[in-house]
Coordinates of C-alpha atoms in Angstrom, one line a residue:
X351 CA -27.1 -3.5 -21.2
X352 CA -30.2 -5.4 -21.4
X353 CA -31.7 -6.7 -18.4
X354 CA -32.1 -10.3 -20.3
X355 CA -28.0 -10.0 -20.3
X356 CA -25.9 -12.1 -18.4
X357 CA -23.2 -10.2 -17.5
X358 CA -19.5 -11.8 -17.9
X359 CA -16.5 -9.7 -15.8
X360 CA -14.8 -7.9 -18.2
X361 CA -11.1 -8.7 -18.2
X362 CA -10.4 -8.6 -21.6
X363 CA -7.2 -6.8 -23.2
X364 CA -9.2 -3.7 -23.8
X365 CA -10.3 -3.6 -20.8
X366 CA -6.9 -4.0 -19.2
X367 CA -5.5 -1.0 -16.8
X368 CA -2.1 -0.9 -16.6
X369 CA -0.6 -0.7 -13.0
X370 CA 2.4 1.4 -14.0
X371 CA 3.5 4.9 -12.5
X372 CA 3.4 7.4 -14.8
X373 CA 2.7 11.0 -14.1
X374 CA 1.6 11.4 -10.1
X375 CA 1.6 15.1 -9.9
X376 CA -1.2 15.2 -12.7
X377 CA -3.1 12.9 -11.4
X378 CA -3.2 14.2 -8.1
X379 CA -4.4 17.3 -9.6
X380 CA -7.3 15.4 -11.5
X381 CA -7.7 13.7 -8.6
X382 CA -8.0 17.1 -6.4
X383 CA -10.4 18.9 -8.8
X384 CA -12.9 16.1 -8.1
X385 CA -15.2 17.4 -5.3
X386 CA -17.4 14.1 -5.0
X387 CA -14.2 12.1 -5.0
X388 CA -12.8 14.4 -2.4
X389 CA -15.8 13.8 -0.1
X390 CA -16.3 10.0 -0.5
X391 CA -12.7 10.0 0.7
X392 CA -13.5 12.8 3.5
X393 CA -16.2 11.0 4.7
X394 CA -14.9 7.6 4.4
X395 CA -11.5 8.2 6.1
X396 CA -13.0 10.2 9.3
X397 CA -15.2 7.1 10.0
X398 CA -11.7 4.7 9.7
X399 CA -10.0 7.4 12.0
X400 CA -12.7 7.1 14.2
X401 CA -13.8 3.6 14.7
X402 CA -9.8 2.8 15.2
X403 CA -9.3 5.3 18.0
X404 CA -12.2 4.2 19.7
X405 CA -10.5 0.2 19.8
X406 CA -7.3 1.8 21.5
X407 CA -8.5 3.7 24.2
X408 CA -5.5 3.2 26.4
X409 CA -2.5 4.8 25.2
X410 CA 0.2 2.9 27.2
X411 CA -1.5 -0.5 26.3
X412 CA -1.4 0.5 22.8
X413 CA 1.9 1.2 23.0
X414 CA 3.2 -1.9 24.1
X415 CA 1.2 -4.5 22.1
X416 CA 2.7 -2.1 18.9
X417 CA 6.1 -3.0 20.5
X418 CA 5.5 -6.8 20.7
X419 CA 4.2 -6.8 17.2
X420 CA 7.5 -5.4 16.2
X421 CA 9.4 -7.5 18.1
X422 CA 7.7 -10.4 16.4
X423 CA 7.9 -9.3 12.6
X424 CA 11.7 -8.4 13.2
X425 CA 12.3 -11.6 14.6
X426 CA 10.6 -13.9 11.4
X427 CA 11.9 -11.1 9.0
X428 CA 15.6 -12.1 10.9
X429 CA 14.9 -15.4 10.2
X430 CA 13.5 -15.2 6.5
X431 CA 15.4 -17.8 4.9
X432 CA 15.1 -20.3 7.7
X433 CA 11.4 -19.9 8.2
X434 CA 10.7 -20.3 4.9
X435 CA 12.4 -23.5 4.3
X436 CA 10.7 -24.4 7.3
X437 CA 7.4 -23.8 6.5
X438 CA 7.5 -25.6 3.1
X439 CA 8.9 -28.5 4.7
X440 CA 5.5 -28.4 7.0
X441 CA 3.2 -27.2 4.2
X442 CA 4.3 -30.7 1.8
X443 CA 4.0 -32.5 4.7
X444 CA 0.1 -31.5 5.3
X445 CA -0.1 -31.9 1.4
X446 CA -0.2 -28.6 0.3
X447 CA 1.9 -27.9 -2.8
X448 CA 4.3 -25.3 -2.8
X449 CA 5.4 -22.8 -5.8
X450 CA 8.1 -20.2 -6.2
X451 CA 7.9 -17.3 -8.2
X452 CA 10.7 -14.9 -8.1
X453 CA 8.4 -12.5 -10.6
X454 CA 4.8 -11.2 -11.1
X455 CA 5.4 -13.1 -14.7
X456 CA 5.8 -16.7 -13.2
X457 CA 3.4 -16.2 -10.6
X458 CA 0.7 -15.7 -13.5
X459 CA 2.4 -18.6 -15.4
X460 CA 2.3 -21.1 -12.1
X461 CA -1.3 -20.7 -11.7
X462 CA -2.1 -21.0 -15.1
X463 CA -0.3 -24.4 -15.5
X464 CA -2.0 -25.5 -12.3
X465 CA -5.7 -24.4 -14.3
X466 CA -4.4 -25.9 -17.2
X467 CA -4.2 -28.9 -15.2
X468 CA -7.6 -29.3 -14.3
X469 CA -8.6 -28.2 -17.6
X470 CA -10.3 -24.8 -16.0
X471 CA -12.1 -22.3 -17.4
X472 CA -13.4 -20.2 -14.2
X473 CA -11.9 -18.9 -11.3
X474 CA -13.1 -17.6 -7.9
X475 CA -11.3 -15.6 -5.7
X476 CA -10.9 -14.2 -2.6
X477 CA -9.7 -11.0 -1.9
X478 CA -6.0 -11.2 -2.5
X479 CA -3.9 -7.8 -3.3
X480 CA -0.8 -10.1 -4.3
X481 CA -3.4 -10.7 -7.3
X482 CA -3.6 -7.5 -8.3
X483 CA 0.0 -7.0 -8.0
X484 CA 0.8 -9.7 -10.5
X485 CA -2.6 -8.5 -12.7
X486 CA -3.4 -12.1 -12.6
X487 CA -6.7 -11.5 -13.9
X488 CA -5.8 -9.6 -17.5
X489 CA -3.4 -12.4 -17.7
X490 CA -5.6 -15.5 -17.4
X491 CA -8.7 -13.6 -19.5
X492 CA -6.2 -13.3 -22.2
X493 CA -5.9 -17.2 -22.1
X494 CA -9.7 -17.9 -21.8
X495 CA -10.0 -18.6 -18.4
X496 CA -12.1 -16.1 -16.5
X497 CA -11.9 -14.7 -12.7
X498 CA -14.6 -13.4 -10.7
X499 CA -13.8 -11.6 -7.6
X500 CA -15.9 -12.5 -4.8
X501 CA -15.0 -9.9 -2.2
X502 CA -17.8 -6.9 -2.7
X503 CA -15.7 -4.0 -2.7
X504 CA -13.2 -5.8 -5.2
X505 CA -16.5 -7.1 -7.3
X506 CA -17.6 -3.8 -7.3
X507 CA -14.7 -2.3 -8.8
X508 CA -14.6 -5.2 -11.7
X509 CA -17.9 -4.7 -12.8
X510 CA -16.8 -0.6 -13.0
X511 CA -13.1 -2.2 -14.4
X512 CA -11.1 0.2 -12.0
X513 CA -8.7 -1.1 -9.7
X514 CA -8.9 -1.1 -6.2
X515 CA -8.3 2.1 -4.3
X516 CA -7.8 0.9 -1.0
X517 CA -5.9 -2.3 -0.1
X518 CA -8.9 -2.9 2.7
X519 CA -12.0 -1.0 1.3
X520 CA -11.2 -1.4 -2.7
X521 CA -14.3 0.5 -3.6
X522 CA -14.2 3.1 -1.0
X523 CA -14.5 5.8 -3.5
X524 CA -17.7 4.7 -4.5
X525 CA -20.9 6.1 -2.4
X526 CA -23.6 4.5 -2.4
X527 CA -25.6 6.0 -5.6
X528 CA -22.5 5.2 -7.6
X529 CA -22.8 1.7 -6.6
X530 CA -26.7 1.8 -7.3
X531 CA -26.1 2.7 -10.9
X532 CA -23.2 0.5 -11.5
X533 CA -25.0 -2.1 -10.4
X534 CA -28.4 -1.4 -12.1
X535 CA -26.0 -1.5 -15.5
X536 CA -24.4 -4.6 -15.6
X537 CA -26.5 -7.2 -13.3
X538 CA -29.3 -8.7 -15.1
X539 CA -32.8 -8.6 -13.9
X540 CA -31.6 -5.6 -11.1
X541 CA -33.6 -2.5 -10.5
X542 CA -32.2 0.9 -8.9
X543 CA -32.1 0.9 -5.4
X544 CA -29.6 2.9 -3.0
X545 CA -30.5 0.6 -0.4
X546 CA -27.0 -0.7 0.9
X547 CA -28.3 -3.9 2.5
X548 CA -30.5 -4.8 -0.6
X549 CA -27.2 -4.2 -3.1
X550 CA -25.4 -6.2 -0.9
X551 CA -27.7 -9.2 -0.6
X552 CA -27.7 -8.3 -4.5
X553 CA -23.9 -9.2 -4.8
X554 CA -24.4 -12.2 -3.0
X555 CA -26.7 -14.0 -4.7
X556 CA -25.2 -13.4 -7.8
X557 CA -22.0 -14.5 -6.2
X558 CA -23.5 -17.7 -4.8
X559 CA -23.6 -19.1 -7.7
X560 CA -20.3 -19.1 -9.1
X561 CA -18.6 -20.3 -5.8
X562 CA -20.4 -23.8 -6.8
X563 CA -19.9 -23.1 -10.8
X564 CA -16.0 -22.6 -10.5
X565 CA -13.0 -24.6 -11.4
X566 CA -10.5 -22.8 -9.0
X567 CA -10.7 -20.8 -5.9
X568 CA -7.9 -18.4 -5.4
X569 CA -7.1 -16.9 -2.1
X570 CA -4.5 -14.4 -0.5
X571 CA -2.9 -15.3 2.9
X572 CA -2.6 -13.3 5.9
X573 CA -0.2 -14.8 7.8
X574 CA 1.7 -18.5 7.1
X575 CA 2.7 -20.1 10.0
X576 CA 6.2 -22.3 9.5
X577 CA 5.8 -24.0 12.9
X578 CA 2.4 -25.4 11.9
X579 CA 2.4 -25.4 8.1
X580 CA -0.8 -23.3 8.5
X581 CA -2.2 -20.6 6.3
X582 CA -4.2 -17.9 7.8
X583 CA -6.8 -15.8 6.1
X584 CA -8.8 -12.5 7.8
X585 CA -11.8 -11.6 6.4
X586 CA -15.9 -10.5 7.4
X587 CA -17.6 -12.1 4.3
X588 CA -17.1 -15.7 3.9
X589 CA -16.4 -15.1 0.7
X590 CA -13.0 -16.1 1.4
X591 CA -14.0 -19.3 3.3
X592 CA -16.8 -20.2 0.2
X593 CA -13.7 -19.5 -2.2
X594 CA -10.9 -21.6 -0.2
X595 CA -13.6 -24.5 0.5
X596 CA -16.1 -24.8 -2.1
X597 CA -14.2 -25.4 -5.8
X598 CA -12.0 -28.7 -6.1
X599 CA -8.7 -27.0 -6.1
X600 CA -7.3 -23.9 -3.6
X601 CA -4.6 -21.6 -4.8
X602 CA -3.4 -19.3 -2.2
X603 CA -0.9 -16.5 -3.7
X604 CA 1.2 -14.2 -1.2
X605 CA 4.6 -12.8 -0.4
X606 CA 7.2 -14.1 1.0
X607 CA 7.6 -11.8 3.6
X608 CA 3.7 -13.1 5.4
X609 CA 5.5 -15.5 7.5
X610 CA 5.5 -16.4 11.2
X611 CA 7.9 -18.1 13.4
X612 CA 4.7 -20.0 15.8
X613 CA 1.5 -20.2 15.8
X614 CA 1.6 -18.0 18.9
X615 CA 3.1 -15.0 16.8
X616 CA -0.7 -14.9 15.5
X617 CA -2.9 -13.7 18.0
X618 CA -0.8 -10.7 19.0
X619 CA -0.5 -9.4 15.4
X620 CA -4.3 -10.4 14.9
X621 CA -5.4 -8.3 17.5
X622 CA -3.8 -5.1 16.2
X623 CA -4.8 -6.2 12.7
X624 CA -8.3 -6.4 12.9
X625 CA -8.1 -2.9 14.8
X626 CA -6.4 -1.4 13.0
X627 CA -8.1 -1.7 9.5
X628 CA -11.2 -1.6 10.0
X629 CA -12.3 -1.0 14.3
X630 CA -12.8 -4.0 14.8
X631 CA -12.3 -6.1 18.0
X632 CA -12.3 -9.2 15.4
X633 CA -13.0 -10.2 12.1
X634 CA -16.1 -12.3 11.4
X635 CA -14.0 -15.0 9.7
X636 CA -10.6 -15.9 10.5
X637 CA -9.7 -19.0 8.5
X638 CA -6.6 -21.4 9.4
X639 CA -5.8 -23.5 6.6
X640 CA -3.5 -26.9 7.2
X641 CA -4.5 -28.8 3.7
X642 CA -6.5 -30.7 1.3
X643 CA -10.0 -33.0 2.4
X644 CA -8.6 -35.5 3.9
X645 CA -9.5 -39.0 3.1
X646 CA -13.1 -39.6 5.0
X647 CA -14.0 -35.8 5.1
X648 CA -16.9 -34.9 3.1
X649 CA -16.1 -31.1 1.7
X650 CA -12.7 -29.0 1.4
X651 CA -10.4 -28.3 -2.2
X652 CA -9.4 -31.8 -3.0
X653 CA -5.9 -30.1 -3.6
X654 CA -4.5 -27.2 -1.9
X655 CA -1.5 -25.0 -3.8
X656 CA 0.7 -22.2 -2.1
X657 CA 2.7 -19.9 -5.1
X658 CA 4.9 -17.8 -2.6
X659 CA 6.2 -14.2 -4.5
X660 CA 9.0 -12.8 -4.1
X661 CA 8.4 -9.7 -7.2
X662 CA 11.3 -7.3 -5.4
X663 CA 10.9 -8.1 -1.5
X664 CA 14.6 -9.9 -1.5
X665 CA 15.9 -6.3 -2.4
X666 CA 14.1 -5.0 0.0
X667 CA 15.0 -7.8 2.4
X668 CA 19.0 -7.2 1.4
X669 CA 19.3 -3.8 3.1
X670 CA 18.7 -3.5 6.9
X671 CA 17.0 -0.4 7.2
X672 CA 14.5 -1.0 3.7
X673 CA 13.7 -4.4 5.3
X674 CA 11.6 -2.8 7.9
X675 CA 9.4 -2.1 4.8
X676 CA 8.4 -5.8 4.9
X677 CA 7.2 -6.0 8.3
X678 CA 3.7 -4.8 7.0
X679 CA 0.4 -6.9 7.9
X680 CA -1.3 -4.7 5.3
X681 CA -4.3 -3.1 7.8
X682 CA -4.1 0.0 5.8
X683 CA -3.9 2.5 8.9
X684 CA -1.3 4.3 7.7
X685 CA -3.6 5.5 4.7
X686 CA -6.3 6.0 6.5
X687 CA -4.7 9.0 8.7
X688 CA -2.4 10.1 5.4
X689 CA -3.0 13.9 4.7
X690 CA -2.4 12.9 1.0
X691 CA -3.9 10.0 0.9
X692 CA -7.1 10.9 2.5
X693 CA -7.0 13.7 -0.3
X694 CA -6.2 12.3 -3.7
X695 CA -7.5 8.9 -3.3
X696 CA -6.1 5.6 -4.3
X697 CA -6.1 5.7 -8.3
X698 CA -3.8 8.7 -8.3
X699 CA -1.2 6.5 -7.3
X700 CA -1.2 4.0 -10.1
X701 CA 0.0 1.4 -7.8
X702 CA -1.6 -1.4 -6.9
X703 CA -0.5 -0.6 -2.8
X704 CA -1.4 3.4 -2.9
X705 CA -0.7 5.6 0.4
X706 CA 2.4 5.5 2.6
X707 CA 3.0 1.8 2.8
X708 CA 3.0 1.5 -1.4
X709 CA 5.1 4.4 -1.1
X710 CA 7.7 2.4 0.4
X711 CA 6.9 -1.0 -0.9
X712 CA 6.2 -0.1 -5.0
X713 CA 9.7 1.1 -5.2
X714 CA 10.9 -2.4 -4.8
X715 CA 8.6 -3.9 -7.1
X716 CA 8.3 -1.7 -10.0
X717 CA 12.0 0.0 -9.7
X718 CA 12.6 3.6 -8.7
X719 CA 12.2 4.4 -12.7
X720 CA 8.6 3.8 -12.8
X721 CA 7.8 5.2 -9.3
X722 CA 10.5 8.5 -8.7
X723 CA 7.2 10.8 -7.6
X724 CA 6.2 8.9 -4.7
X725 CA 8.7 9.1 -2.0
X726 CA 8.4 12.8 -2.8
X727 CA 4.5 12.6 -2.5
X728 CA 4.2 13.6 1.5
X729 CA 4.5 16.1 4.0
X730 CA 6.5 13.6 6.0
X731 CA 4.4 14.9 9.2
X732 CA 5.1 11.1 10.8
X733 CA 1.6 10.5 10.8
X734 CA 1.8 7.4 8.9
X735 CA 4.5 6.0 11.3
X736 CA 2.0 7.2 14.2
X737 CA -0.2 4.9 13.8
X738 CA 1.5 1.9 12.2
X739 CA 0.7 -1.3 14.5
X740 CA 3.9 -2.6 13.8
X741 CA 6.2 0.7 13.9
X742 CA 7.6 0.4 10.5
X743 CA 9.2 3.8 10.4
X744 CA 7.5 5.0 7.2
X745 CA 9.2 8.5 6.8
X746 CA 12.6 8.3 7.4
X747 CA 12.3 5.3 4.6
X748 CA 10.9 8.0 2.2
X749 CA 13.9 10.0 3.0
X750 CA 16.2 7.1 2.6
X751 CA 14.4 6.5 -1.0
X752 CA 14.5 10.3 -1.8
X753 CA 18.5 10.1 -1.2
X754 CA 18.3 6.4 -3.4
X755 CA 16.7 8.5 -5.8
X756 CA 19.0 11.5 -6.6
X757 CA 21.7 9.2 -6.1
X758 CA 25.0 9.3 -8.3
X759 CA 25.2 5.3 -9.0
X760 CA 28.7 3.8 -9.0
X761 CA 29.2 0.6 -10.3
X762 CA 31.6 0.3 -7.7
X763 CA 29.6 0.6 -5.0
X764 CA 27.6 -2.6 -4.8
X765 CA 25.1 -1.4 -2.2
X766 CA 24.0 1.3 -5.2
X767 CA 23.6 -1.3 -7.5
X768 CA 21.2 -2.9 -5.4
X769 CA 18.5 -0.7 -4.9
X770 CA 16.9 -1.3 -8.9
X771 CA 16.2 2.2 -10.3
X772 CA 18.6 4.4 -7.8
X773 CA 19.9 7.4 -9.3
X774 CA 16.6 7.5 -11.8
X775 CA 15.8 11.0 -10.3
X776 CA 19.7 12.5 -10.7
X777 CA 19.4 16.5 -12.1
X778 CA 23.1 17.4 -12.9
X779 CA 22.3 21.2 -12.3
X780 CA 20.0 20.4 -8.8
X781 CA 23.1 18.3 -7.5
X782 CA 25.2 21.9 -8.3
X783 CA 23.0 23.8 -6.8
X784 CA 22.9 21.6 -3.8
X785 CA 26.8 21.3 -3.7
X786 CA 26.8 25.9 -4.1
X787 CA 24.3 25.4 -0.8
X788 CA 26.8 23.2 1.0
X789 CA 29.4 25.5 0.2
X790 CA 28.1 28.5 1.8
X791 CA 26.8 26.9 4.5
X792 CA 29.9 25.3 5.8
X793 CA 31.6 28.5 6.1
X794 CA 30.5 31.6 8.7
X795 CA 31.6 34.1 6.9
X796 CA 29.7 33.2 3.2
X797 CA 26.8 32.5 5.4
X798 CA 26.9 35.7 6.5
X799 CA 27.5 36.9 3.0
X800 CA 24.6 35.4 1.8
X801 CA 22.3 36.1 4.5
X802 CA 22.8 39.8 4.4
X803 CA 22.7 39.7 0.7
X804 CA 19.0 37.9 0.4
X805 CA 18.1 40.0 3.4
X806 CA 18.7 43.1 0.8
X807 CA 17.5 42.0 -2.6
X808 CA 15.7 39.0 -1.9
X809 CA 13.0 40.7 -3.2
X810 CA 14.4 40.9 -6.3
X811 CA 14.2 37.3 -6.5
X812 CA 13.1 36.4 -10.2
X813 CA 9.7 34.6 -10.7
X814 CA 11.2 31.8 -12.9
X815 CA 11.6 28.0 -12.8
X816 CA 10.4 26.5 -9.3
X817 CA 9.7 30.2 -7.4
X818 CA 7.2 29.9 -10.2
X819 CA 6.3 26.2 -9.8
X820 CA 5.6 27.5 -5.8
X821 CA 4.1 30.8 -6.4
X822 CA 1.0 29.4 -8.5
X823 CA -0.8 28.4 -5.4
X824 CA 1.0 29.7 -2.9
X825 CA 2.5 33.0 -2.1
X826 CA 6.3 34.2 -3.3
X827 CA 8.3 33.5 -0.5
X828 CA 10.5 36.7 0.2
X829 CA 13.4 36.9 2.9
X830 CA 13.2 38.9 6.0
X831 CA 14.8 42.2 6.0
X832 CA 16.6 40.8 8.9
X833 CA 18.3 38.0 9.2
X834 CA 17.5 35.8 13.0
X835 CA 20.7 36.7 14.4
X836 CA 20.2 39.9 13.4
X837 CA 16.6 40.2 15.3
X838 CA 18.3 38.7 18.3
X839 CA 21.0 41.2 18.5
X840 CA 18.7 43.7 18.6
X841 CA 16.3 42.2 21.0
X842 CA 19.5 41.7 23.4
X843 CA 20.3 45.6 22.9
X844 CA 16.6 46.5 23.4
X845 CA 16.5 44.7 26.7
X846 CA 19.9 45.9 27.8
X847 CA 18.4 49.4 27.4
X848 CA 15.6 48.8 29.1
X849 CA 17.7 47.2 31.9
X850 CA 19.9 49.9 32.4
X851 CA 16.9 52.4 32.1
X852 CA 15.0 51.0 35.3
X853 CA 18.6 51.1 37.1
X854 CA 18.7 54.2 36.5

């Protein structure tokens, strides 16, 4: 591109990436033949690690403030419904406008009538993953309006079209060279530099002006408080504060799940937030917003929209144990200490939420069809439910979604039903095999058979079908000549001997 350019975000239909599962276990593979991808992530994730251990240096405290955080998302998740109701009530009453969307579809379609409204043809935003769950930008380019995101790691990754790889740190992948010559490329009148504060002053200025230029500002929402009718937004940039404040109307997008019962439930679930995501003690911005300029005030959105999204989090909300996927504030810790995760990298995934919490959360959205390699994408090693500050108990719902998965659905059973994609993983002959295993093992005596007979011939054991999946990286796994029982039999004896020897 010429420097003489301007450079308009590319959001066209070409341009478009699907978010869509499709085949995981090769792009993992890509993903783990890429050595400079592998150490951006390396590097990047060990700084995370670090920076967070270093905010919780007291074990017990830590402990108990992840307790109280649970208590409190358990409680407003108890009270969904009621909250809800409650916090539109407050919301129209501080003149905020409230939308529904029970689908990414009318979400798209409820912001677009509210830009077709004010006749707009730009849009600002915030950083908001809800966005990119509903792939609000393809859809609005497609109808002439464009979006610029504001947030630097999520303008980085527009001007390189990817999506985000990190619901925190979107272009974490990137180093800094990367970002030098994607920037060099497509901004006007900018020369190479790996300079990290000068590409960031870069970014801003060529942000600055469209926060005045734009026709909408769209936010996300961190937490919505029903008490107050208040919507709360974390962030270090001001980018979010410029894109909430500056253009005549505010749209803030989020799911329905970001409630609070008080105001008071904030501070407690801001302090592990903030920690959390990025080792911090506190954001630079933290943004309460309670509605439009008022009459004599002198800046603000003259009009102030909520579109709450519900895209699959009632399913998850309808089942007792999957509703403890909801109870995420989205700090991203969970990813951070992932041994996959850390790994592959975000894009692998092919969901917009990557890592263990968008292992537990895509399955609602997209249907277990389109996502049936993720809940089998860990080593379920617990870290992920280590370190979550609000204790959502990440691997036994992988475990729970790997039994949804290889279901046999009844349409009798309504609680199968439910679950949208359950049974998309069924195998006819690994359901036999499974039933042959449960066979034997419920007996001692074909146990023993079976035992005694791999402890013989296991060797034999042909290299075909998943021995030969395992054995391409990995060694062939070949049974013991001795079975456990069998070593401690003989271990007894040999110390029995020995006993009576020294008696002797």
């Amino acid at each position: 591109m010429s420097n003489s350019q301007k450079y308009t975000p590319n959001t066209s239909a070409t341009s478009h990436i699907p978010v869509r599962q499709n085949d995981f276990n090769h792009q993992a593979h890509d993903a783990l033949n890429d050595g400079q991808l592998r150490t951006n992530f390396r590097r990047a994730m060990d700084g995370l690690i670090a920076k967070r251990t270093a905010q919780f240096p007291d074990s017990d405290d830590l402990e108990a403030r992840r307790l109280h955080a649970e208590a409190i998302r358990q409680r407003c998740l108890n009270k969904l419904p009621q909250l809800l109701e409650q916090l539109e009530s407050n919301l129209k009453a501080n003149g905020i406008k409230v939308h529904w969307a029970e689908t990414a579809e009318q979400a798209c379609e409820i912001i677009y009538g509210i830009s077709e409204c004010h006749q707009a043809k730009s849009m600002i935003k915030g950083k908001s993953m809800v966005s990119e769950e509903i792939e609000l930008n393809h859809f609005m380019a497609e109808r002439g309006i464009d979006c610029l995101e504001s947030d630097m790691g999520e303008y980085i990754v527009q001007l390189a079209e990817e999506k985000p790889s990190h619901i925190i740190m979107p272009a974490i992948h990137k180093n800094a060279v990367e970002v030098a010559k994607l920037f060099e490329d497509k901004i006007p009148d900018h020369s190479y530099t790996e300079d990290i504060d000068e590409l960031i002053q870069t970014g801003r200025r060529e942000l600055r002006k469209a926060f005045f230029n734009a026709d909408i500002g769209l936010s996300g929402v961190n937490f919505m408080v029903a008490e107050t009718g208040t919507l709360c937004l974390v962030e270090n940039e001001g980018n979010g504060r410029m894109s909430t404040h500056v253009p005549p109307v505010h749209v803030a997008v989020t799911g329905i799940e970001k409630v609070v019962e008080f105001l008071s439930d904030v501070p407690p679930l801001y302090h592990l937030l903030t920690r959390s995501a990025t080792g911090q003690p506190i954001t630079t911005y933290f943004n309460m917003i309670s509605g439009p300029r008022g009459e004599n005030e002198k800046d603000g959105p003259k009009e102030v929209h909520l579109v709450l999204l519900d895209n699959g989090r009632s399913q998850a909300y309808a089942d007792a144990q999957m509703r403890k996927t909801l109870q995420c504030i989205r700090c991203g810790a969970c990813m951070n200490h992932c041994p996959v995760y850390s790994r592959i990298g975000g894009h692998a995934y092919k969901t917009v939420y990557p890592g263990p919490i968008g292992k537990i959360i895509s399955p609602h959205m997209m249907g277990l069809e389109q996502t049936k390699d993720l809940p089998s994408a860990s080593t379920l090693c617990g870290a992920c439910g280590d370190v979550c500050p609000v204790k959502i108990p990440i691997p036994s719902l992988l475990q729970r979604l790997r039994i949804e998965l290889k279901r046999v659905v009844s349409s009798n059973d309504p609680q199968q039903v439910n679950m949208k994609g359950a049974g998309a993983g069924y195998n006819a002959i690994e359901a036999r095999v499974w039933k042959i295993f449960s066979w034997i093992y419920s007996s001692r005596y074909r146990y023993k058979m079976l035992s005694w007979m791999a402890s013989r011939f296991g060797k034999l054991l042909p290299n075909i079908g998943p021995v030969a999946v395992w054995s391409k990286v990995r060694s062939k796994p070949v049974p013991a000549n001795k079975t456990l029982h069998q070593l401690m039999e003989q271990r007894s004896r040999q110390a029995s001997g020995q006993s009576n020897g020294s008696d002797k």
